[in-house]
Short mmCIF file of C-alpha atoms in Angstrom, two decimals:
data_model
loop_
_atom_site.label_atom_id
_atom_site.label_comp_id
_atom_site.label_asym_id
_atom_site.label_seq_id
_atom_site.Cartn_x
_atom_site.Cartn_y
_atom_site.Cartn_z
CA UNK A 93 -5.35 11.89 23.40
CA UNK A 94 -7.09 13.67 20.76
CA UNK A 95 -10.60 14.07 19.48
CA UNK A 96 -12.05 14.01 15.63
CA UNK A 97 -14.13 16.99 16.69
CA UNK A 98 -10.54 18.66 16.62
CA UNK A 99 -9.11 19.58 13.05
CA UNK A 100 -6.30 17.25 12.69
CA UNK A 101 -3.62 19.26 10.65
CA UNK A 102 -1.45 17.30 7.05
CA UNK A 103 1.82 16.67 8.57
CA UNK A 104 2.97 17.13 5.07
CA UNK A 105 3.09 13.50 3.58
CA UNK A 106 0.95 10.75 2.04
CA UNK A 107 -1.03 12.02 -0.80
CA UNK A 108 -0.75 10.09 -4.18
CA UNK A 109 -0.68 11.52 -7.60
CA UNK A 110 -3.69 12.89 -9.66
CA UNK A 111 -5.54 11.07 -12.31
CA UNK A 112 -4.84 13.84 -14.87
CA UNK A 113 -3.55 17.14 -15.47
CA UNK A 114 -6.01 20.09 -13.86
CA UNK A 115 -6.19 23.23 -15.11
CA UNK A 116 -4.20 25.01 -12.39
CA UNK A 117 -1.51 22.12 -13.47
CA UNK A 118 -1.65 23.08 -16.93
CA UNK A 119 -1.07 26.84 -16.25
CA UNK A 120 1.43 25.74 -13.89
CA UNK A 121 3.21 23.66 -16.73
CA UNK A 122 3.24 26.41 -19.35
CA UNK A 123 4.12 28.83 -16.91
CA UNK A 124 7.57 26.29 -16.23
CA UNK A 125 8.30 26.08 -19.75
CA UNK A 126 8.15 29.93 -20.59
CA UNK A 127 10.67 30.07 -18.05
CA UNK A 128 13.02 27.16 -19.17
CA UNK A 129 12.92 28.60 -22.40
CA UNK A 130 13.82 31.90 -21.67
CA UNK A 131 16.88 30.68 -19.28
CA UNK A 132 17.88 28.17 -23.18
CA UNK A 133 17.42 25.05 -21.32
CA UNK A 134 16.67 23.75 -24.67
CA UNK A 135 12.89 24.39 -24.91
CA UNK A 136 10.08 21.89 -25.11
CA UNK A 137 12.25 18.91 -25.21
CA UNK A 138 14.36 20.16 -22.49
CA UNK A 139 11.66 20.83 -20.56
CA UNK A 140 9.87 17.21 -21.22
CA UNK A 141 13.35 15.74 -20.12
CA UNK A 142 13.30 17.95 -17.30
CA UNK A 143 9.82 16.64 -16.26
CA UNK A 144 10.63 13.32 -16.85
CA UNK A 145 14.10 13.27 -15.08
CA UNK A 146 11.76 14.43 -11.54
CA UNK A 147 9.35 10.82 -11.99
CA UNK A 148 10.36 8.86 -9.04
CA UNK A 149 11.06 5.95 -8.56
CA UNK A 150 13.62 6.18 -11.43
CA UNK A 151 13.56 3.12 -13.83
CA UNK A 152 16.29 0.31 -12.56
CA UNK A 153 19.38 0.24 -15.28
CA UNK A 154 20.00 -3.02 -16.66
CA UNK A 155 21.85 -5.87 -14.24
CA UNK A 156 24.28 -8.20 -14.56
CA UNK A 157 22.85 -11.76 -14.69
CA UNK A 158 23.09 -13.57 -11.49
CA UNK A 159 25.90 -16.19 -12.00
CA UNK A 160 24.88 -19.43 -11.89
CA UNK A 161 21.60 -18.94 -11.74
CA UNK A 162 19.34 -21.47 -14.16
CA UNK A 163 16.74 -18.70 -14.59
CA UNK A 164 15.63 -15.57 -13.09
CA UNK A 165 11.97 -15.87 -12.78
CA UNK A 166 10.39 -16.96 -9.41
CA UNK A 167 9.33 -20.16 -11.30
CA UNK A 168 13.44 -21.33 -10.88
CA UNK A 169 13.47 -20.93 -7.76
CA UNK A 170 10.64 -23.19 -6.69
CA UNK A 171 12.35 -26.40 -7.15
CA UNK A 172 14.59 -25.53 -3.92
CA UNK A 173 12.60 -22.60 -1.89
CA UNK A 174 9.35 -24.42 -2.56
CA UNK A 175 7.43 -22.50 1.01
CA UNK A 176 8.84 -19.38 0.05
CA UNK A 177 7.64 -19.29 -3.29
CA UNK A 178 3.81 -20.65 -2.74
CA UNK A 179 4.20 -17.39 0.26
CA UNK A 180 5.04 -15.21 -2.39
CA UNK A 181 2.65 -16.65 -5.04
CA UNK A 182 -0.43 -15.72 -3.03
CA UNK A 183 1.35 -12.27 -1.54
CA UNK A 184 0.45 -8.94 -3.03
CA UNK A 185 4.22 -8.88 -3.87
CA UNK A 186 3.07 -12.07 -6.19
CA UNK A 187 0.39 -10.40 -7.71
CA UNK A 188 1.83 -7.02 -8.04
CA UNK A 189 0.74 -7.20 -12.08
CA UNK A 190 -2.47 -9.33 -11.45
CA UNK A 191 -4.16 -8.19 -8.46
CA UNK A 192 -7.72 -7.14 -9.66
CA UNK A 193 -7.76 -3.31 -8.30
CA UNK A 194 -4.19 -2.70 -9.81
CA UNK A 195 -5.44 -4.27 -13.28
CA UNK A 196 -8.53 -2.11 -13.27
CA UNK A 197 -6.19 1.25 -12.82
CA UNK A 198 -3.92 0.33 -14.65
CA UNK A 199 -6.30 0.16 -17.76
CA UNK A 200 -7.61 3.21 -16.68
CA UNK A 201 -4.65 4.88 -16.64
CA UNK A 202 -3.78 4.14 -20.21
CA UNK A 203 -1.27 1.38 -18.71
CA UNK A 204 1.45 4.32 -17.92
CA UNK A 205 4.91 3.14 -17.95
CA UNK A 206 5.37 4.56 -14.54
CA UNK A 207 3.59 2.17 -12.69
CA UNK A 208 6.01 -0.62 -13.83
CA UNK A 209 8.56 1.09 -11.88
CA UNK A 210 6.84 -0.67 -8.45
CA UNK A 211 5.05 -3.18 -10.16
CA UNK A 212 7.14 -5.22 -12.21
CA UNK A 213 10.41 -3.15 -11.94
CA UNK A 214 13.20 -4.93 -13.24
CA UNK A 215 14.72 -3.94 -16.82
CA UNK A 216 14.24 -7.63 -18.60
CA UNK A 217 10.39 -7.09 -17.06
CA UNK A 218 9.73 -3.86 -19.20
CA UNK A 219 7.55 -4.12 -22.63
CA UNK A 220 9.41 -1.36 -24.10
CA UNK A 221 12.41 0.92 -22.75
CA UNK A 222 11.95 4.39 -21.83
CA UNK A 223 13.93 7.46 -22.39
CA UNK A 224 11.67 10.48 -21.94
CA UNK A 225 8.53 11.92 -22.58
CA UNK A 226 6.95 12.44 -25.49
CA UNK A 227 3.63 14.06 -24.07
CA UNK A 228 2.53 15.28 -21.29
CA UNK A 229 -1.40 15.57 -20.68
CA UNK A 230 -1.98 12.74 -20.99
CA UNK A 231 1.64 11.71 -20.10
CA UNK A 232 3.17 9.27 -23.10
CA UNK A 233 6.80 7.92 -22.72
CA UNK A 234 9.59 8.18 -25.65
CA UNK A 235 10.51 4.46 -25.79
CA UNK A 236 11.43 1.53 -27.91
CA UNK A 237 11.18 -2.17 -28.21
CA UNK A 238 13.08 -4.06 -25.17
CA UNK A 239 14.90 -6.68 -27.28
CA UNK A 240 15.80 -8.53 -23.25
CA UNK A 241 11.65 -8.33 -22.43
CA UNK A 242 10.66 -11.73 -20.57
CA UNK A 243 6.39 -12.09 -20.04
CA UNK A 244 6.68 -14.64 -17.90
CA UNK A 245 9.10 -12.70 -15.61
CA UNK A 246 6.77 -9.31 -16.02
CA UNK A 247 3.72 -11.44 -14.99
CA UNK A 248 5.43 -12.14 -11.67
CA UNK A 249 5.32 -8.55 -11.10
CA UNK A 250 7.61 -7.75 -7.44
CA UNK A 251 9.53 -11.21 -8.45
CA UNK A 252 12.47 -12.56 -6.13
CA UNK A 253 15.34 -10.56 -8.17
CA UNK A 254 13.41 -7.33 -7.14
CA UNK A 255 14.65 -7.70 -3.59
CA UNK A 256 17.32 -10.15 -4.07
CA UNK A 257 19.64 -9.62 -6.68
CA UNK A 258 22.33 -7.45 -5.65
CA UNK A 259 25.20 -7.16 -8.55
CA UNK A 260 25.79 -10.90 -10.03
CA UNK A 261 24.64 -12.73 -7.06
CA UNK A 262 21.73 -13.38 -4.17
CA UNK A 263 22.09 -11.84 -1.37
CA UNK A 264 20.44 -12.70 1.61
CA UNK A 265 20.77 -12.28 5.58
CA UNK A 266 22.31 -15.16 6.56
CA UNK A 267 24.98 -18.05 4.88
CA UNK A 268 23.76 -21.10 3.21
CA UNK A 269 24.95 -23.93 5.18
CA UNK A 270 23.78 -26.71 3.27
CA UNK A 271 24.63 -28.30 0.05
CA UNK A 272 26.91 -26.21 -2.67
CA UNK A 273 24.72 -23.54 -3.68
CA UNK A 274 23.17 -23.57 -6.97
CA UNK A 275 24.09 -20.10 -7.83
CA UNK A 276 26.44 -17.05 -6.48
CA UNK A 277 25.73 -15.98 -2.79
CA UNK A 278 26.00 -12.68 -1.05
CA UNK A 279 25.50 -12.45 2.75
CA UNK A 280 24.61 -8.98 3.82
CA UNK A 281 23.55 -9.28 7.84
CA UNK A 282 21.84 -5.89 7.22
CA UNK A 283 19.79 -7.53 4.58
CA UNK A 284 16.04 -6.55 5.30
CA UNK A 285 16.25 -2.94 6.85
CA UNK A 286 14.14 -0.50 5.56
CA UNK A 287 15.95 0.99 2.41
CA UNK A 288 15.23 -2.17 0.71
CA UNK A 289 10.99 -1.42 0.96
CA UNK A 290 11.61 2.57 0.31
CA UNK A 291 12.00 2.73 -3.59
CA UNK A 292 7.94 2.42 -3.15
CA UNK A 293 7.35 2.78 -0.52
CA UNK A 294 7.96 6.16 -0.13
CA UNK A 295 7.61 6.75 -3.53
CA UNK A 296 6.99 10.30 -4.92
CA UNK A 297 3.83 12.22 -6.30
CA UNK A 298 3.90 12.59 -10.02
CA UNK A 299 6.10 16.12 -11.18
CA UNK A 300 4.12 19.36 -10.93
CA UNK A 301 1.21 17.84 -9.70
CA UNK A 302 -1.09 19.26 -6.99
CA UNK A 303 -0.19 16.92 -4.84
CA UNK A 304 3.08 17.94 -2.72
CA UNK A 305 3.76 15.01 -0.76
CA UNK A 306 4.30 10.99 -1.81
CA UNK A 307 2.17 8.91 -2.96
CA UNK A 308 2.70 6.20 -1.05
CA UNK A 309 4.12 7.77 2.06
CA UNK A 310 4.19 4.44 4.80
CA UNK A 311 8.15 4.97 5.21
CA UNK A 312 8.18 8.47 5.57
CA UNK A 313 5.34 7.94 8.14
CA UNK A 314 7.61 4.95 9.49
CA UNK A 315 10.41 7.58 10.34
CA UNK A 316 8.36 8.96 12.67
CA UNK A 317 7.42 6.09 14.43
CA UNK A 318 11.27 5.77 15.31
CA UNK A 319 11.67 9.19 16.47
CA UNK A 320 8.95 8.74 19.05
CA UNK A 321 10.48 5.33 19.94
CA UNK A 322 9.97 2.71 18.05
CA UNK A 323 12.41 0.27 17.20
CA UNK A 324 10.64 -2.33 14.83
CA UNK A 325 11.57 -2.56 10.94
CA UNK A 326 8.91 -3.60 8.36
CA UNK A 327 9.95 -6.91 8.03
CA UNK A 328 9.35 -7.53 11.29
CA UNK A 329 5.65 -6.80 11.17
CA UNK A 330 4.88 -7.52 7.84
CA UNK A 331 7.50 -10.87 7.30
CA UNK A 332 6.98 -12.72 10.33
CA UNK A 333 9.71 -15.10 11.93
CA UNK A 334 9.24 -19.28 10.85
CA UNK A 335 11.71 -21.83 11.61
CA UNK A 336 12.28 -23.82 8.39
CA UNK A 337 15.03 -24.87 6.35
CA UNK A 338 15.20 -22.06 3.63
CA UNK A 339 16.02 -24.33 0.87
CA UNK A 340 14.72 -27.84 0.97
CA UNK A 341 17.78 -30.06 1.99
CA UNK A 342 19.39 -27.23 4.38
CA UNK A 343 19.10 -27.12 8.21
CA UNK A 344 16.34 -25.33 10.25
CA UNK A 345 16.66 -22.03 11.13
CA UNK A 346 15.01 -18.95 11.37
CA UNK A 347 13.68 -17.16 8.42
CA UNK A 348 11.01 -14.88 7.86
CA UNK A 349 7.86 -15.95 5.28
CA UNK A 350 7.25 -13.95 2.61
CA UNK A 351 3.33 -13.98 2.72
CA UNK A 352 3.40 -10.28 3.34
CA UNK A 353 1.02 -9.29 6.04
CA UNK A 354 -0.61 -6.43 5.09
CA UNK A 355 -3.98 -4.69 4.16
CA UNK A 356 -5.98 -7.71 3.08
CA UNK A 357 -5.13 -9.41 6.40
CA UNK A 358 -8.41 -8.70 9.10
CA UNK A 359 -6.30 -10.20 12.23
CA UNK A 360 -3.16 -8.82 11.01
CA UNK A 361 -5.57 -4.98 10.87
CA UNK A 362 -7.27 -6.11 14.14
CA UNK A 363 -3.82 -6.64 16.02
CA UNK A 364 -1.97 -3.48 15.17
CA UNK A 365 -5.59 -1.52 15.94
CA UNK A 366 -6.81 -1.31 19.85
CA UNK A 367 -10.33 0.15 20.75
CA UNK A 368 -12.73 0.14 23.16
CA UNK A 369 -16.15 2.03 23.62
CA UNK A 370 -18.39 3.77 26.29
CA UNK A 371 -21.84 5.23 26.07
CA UNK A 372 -24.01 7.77 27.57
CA UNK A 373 -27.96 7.34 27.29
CA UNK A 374 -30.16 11.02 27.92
CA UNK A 375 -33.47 12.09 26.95
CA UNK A 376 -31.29 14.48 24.71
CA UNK A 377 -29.77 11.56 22.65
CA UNK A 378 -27.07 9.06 23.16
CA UNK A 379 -23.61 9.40 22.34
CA UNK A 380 -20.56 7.00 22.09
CA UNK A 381 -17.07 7.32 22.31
CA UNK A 382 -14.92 5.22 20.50
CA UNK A 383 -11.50 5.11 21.73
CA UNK A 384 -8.54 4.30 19.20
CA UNK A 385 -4.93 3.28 19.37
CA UNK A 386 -2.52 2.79 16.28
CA UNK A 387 -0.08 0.09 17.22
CA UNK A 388 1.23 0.29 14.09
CA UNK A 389 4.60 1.54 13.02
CA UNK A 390 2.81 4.08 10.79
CA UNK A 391 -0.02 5.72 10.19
CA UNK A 392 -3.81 3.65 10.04
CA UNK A 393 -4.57 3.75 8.01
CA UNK A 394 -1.86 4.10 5.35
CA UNK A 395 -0.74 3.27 2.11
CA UNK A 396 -3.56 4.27 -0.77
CA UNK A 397 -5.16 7.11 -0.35
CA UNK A 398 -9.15 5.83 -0.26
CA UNK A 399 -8.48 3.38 2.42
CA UNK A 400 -10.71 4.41 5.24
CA UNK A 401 -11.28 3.01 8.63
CA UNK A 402 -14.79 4.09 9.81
CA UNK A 403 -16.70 4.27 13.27
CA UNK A 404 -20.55 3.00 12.57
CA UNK A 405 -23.95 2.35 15.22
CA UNK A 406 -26.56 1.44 14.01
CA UNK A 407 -30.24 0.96 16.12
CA UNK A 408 -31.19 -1.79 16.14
CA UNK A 409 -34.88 -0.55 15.68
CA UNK A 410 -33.47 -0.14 11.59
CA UNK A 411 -35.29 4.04 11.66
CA UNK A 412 -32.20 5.59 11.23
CA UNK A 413 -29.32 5.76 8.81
CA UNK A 414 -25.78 4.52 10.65
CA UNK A 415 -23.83 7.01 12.21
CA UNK A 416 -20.61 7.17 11.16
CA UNK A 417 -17.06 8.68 10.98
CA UNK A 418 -14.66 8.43 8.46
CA UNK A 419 -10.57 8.10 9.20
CA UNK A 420 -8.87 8.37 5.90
CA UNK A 421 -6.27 10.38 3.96
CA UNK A 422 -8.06 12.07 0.74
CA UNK A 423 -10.55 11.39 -1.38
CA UNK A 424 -8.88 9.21 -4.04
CA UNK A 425 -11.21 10.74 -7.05
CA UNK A 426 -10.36 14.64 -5.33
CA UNK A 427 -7.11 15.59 -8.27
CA UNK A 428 -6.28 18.51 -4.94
CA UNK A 429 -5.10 18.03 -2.35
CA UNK A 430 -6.85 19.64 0.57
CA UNK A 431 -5.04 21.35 3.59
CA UNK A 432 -5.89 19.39 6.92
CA UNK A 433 -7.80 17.07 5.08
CA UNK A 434 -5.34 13.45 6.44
CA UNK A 435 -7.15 12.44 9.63
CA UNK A 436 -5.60 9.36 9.87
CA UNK A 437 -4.35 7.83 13.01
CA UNK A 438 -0.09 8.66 13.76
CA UNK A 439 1.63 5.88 15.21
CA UNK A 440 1.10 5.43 19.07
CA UNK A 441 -1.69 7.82 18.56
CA UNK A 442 -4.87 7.23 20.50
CA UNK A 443 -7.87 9.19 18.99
CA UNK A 444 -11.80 9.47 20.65
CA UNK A 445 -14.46 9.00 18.16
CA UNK A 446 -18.21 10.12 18.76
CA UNK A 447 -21.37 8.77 17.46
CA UNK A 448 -24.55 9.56 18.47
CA UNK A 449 -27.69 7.12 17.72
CA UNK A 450 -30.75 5.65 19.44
CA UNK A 451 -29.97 2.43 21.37
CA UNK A 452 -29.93 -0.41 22.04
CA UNK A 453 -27.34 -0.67 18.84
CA UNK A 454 -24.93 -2.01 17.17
CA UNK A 455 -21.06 -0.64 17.27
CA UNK A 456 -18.10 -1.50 14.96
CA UNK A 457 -14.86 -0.50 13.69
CA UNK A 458 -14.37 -1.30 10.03
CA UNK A 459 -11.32 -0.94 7.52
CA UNK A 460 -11.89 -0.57 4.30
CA UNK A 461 -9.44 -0.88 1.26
CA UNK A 462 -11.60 1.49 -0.88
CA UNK A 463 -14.55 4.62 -0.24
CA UNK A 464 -17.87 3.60 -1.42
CA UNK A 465 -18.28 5.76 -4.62
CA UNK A 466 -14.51 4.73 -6.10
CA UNK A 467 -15.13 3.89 -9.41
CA UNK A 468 -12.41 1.06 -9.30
CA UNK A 469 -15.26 -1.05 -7.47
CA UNK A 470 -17.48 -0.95 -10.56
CA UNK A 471 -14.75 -1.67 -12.74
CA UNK A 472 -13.99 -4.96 -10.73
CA UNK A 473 -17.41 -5.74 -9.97
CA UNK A 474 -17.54 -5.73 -6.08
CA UNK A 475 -19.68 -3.65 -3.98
CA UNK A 476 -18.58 -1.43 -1.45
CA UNK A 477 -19.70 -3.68 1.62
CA UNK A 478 -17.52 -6.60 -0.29
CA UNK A 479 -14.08 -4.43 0.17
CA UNK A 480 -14.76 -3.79 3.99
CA UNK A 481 -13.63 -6.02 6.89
CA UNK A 482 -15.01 -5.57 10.45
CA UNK A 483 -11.86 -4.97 13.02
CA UNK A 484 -13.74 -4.49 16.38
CA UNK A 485 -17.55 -4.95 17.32
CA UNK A 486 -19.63 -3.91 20.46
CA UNK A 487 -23.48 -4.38 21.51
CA UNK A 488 -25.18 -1.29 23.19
CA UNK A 489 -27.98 -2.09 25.22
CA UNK A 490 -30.65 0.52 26.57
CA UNK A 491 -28.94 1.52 29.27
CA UNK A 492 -25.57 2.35 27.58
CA UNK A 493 -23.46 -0.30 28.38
CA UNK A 494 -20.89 -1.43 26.30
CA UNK A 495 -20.48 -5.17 25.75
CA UNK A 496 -17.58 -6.17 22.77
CA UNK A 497 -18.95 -8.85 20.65
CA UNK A 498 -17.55 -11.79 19.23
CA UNK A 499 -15.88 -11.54 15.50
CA UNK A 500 -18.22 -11.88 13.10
CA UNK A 501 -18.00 -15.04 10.67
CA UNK A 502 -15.50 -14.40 8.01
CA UNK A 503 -16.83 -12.90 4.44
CA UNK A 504 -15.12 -13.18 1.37
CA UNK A 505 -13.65 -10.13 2.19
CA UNK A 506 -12.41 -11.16 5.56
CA UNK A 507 -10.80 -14.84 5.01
CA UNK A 508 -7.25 -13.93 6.04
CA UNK A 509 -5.79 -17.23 4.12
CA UNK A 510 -4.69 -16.05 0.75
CA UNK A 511 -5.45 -12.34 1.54
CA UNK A 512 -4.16 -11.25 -2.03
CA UNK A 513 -6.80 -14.05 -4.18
CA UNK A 514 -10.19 -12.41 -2.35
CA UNK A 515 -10.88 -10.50 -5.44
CA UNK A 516 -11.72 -11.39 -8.46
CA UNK A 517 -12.72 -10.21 -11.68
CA UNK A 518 -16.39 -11.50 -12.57
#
C-alpha cells in the first residue's frame, strides 16, 4: 500500500503529444536536420519524410471492398444488426467525429490530419490523401483530393469496417447460423483480443516531441496488468456479454454490446474503483484517510491526460476552502513533460489519501474527464463542476466517524444512459 505523501515515480508511459512546437523542440528539430543533411539523406524533404514516416498510427492503405456488402457505412448495416447499431450510435466509438470535446480540439488544432488516423480511420473516410509533410511548426500534410472520400461514412467516425473488415469480408468471432448471409463472412475465434483496440490505443506521442511516452497509453498500461495477473481482455470490461440474436432473424446467443463502457459511465467508474475512509479528530486538526483500490485492468485514471480523480472534504460549517488531492497524469495545457509527475493509480494498486479539514464534513471521491482551467471547457460551454461525476461519498460527523452516503441524484454529467450524448454544444 502506498501513500500520496510518497513521490510516485513515471513508469515511462502515458503522456500525449504537445499542442505545438517549444523552443527546446525547435532546436531539437534543426539540430536533426543539420545532421541528416550532412549524412545526404536528402535534406529538408528527406528530413520532413523522415518526420512524417515516425507519426503513429500510420494511415490505413486502401481495402478491398467487402464482397457482397450493399454499403459500407454503419447506416447498411442497421436493417439486420438493428441493437448493435443504436449501441454503437450513442458509443464514443459512434461519435468519434462528433463528440463535443473532440470537435472543440480538433478546431483548435487546425483540424490536423493526424487525428483522423483514430477518429475516422479508414481510407474512403479521409477528405484528402496524405503523403508527407509539407510543414512542420505548425505541422501541414502534403496531400491531395481523395477522389473515393464518402461524408457520410467520415461522419460515423470509428464505423463498423474499422474493426470489422478484414480483407474482402466481415469477420467476426463466431459463425452465422441463420439465414444466407448478406455479404462475405470470416470467422476468426480470436476475434476481440487486444491487438484489435492497440492501433489507438497505445498510440504514440507526436515525433520529436517532449513527450517520450504514448499518448494514449491504456494498452501499454494493460500489459502490466497481465504480468501481475490479470487475465481479462478489454472487451470483456468495456463490451459486456448479452444474449441476443446478432442479426435479427438468427438464433440467440451470446454476443457482446457495443455501447462501450467507458469514461462517461459513473457506475461503470464506481465499479472498477473501491474506497473506503477513516478519520481522526484532535485539538491539532482532523485528518482523513482515504483508502483506494484500482480494479481496473489499467491505470485510473487513464486514457487523456487531464482526467483527474480527486479526494475532497468539505465542513460543513462552509469557512474553509475543500481540501483536496488530485490523481492525474499531466497537466494537459503543460507542452513538458515532467519527471514523476503520473500519480495515477496502477492496476491492483491500493493508494491512502489524506485530507485534513474541520468536521463534521463532507467526503467524496470524484472523476473528472477534464482539470478545471482546460480551455476545452470554455470552448464547449460547460463548467468544470458539469464534467465531474461523484464515484464514492462519506459523512464525517464530530467525532470522526465515517458513515458512506448514498449516491447522489444523477446530474447531467452523471446519467449513465447514453454516456457519449451528455455534452453538448450550446
Amino acid at each position: 500500500m502506498k501513500s500520496d505523501e510518497a513521490d510516485v515515480p513515471s513508469d515511462g508511459r502515458g503522456q500525449r503529444a504537445a499542442r505545438a512546437p517549444t523552443r527546446r523542440r525547435i532546436v531539437r528539430l534543426a539540430v536533426a536536420l543539420v545532421v541528416l543533411a550532412a549524412v545526404g539523406y536528402g535534406g529538408w524533404r528527406g528530413f520532413l519524410e523522415y518526420l512524417y514516416m515516425q507519426i503513429k498510427p500510420a494511415a490505413l492503405a486502401a481495402a478491398p471492398a467487402v464482397r457482397e456488402l450493399p454499403s459500407p457505412r454503419a447506416s447498411g448495416c442497421a436493417g439486420c444488426h438493428r441493437d448493435i447499431y443504436d449501441e454503437w450510435r450513442s458509443s464514443l466509438h459512434g461519435q468519434a467525429m462528433s463528440d463535443p470535446f473532440f470537435v472543440a480540439e480538433y478546431d483548435e488544432q487546425k483540424r490536423i490530419f493526424a487525428c483522423l488516423r483514430c477518429h475516422a480511420p479508414l481510407r474512403a473516410q479521409q477528405p484528402t490523401i496524405v503523403s508527407g509533410l509539407a510543414r512542420i511548426a505548425p505541422a501541414r500534410p502534403r496531400e491531395r483530393p481523395n477522389p473515393d472520400y464518402d461524408r457520410e461514412l467520415h461522419d460515423e467516425g470509428v464505423t463498423c469496417l474499422v474493426c470489422h473488415q478484414r480483407g474482402d469480408a466481415l469477420v467476426g468471432p463466431l459463425p452465422y447460423d441463420g439465414a444466407p448471409s448478406l455479404h462475405a463472412v470470416t470467422v476468426d475465434p480470436d476475434f476481440g483480443a487486444n491487438a484489435l483496440c492497440a492501433r489507438c490505443h497505445a498510440a504514440e506521442a507526436f515525433p520529436f516531441s517532449d513527450v517520450r511516452r504514448p499518448v494514449l497509453p491504456t494498452l501499454h498500461e494493460h500489459d502490466d496488468y497481465r504480468r501481475g495477473g490479470g487475465t481479462s481482455r478489454c472487451v470483456e470490461c468495456h463490451f459486456s456479454r448479452v444474449d441476443r440474436p446478432i442479426a435479427q432473424g438468427g438464433p440467440t446467443r451470446q454476443g457482446r454490446r457495443h455501447t462501450l463502457l467507458g469514461a462517461r459511465d459513473r457506475a461503470f467508474l464506481r465499479d472498477h474503483l473501491t474506497a473506503g475512509a477513516r478519520c481522526d479528530v484532535s485539538a491539532a486538526g482532523s485528518t482523513c484517510v482515504v483508502s483506494l483500490t484500482n480494479r481496473a485492468g489499467h491505470r485510473y485514471p487513464t486514457g487523456e491526460p487531464g482526467r483527474e480523480l480527486v479526494v475532497e472534504i468539505a465542513p460543513d460549517d462552509g469557512s474553509a476552502r475543500d481540501a483536496r488531492s488530485i490523481l492525474r497524469r499531466m497537466d494537459r495545457i503543460d507542452l513538458v513533460e515532467k519527471p514523476g509527475e503520473d500519480n495515477t493509480l496502477l492496476p491492483h494498486e491500493t493508494r491512502e489519501v489524506k485530507v485534513s479539514a474541520r468536521v463534521p464534513a463532507s467526503l467524496r471521491v470524484r472523476f473528472c474527464l477534464y482539470e478545471a482551467s482546460d480551455p476545452l471547457l470554455k470552448a464547449v460551454g460547460v463548467a468544470y463542476e458539469d464534467v465531474c461525476q461523484t464515484l464514492h461519498a462519506f459523512r464525517v460527523d464530530a467525532t470522526g466517524a465515517v458513515t458512506p452516503t448514498p449516491e447522489p441524484a444523477a446530474a447531467p454529467s452523471d446519467a449513465g444512459a447514453e454516456p457519449a450524448t451528455r455534452f453538448k454544444r450550446p
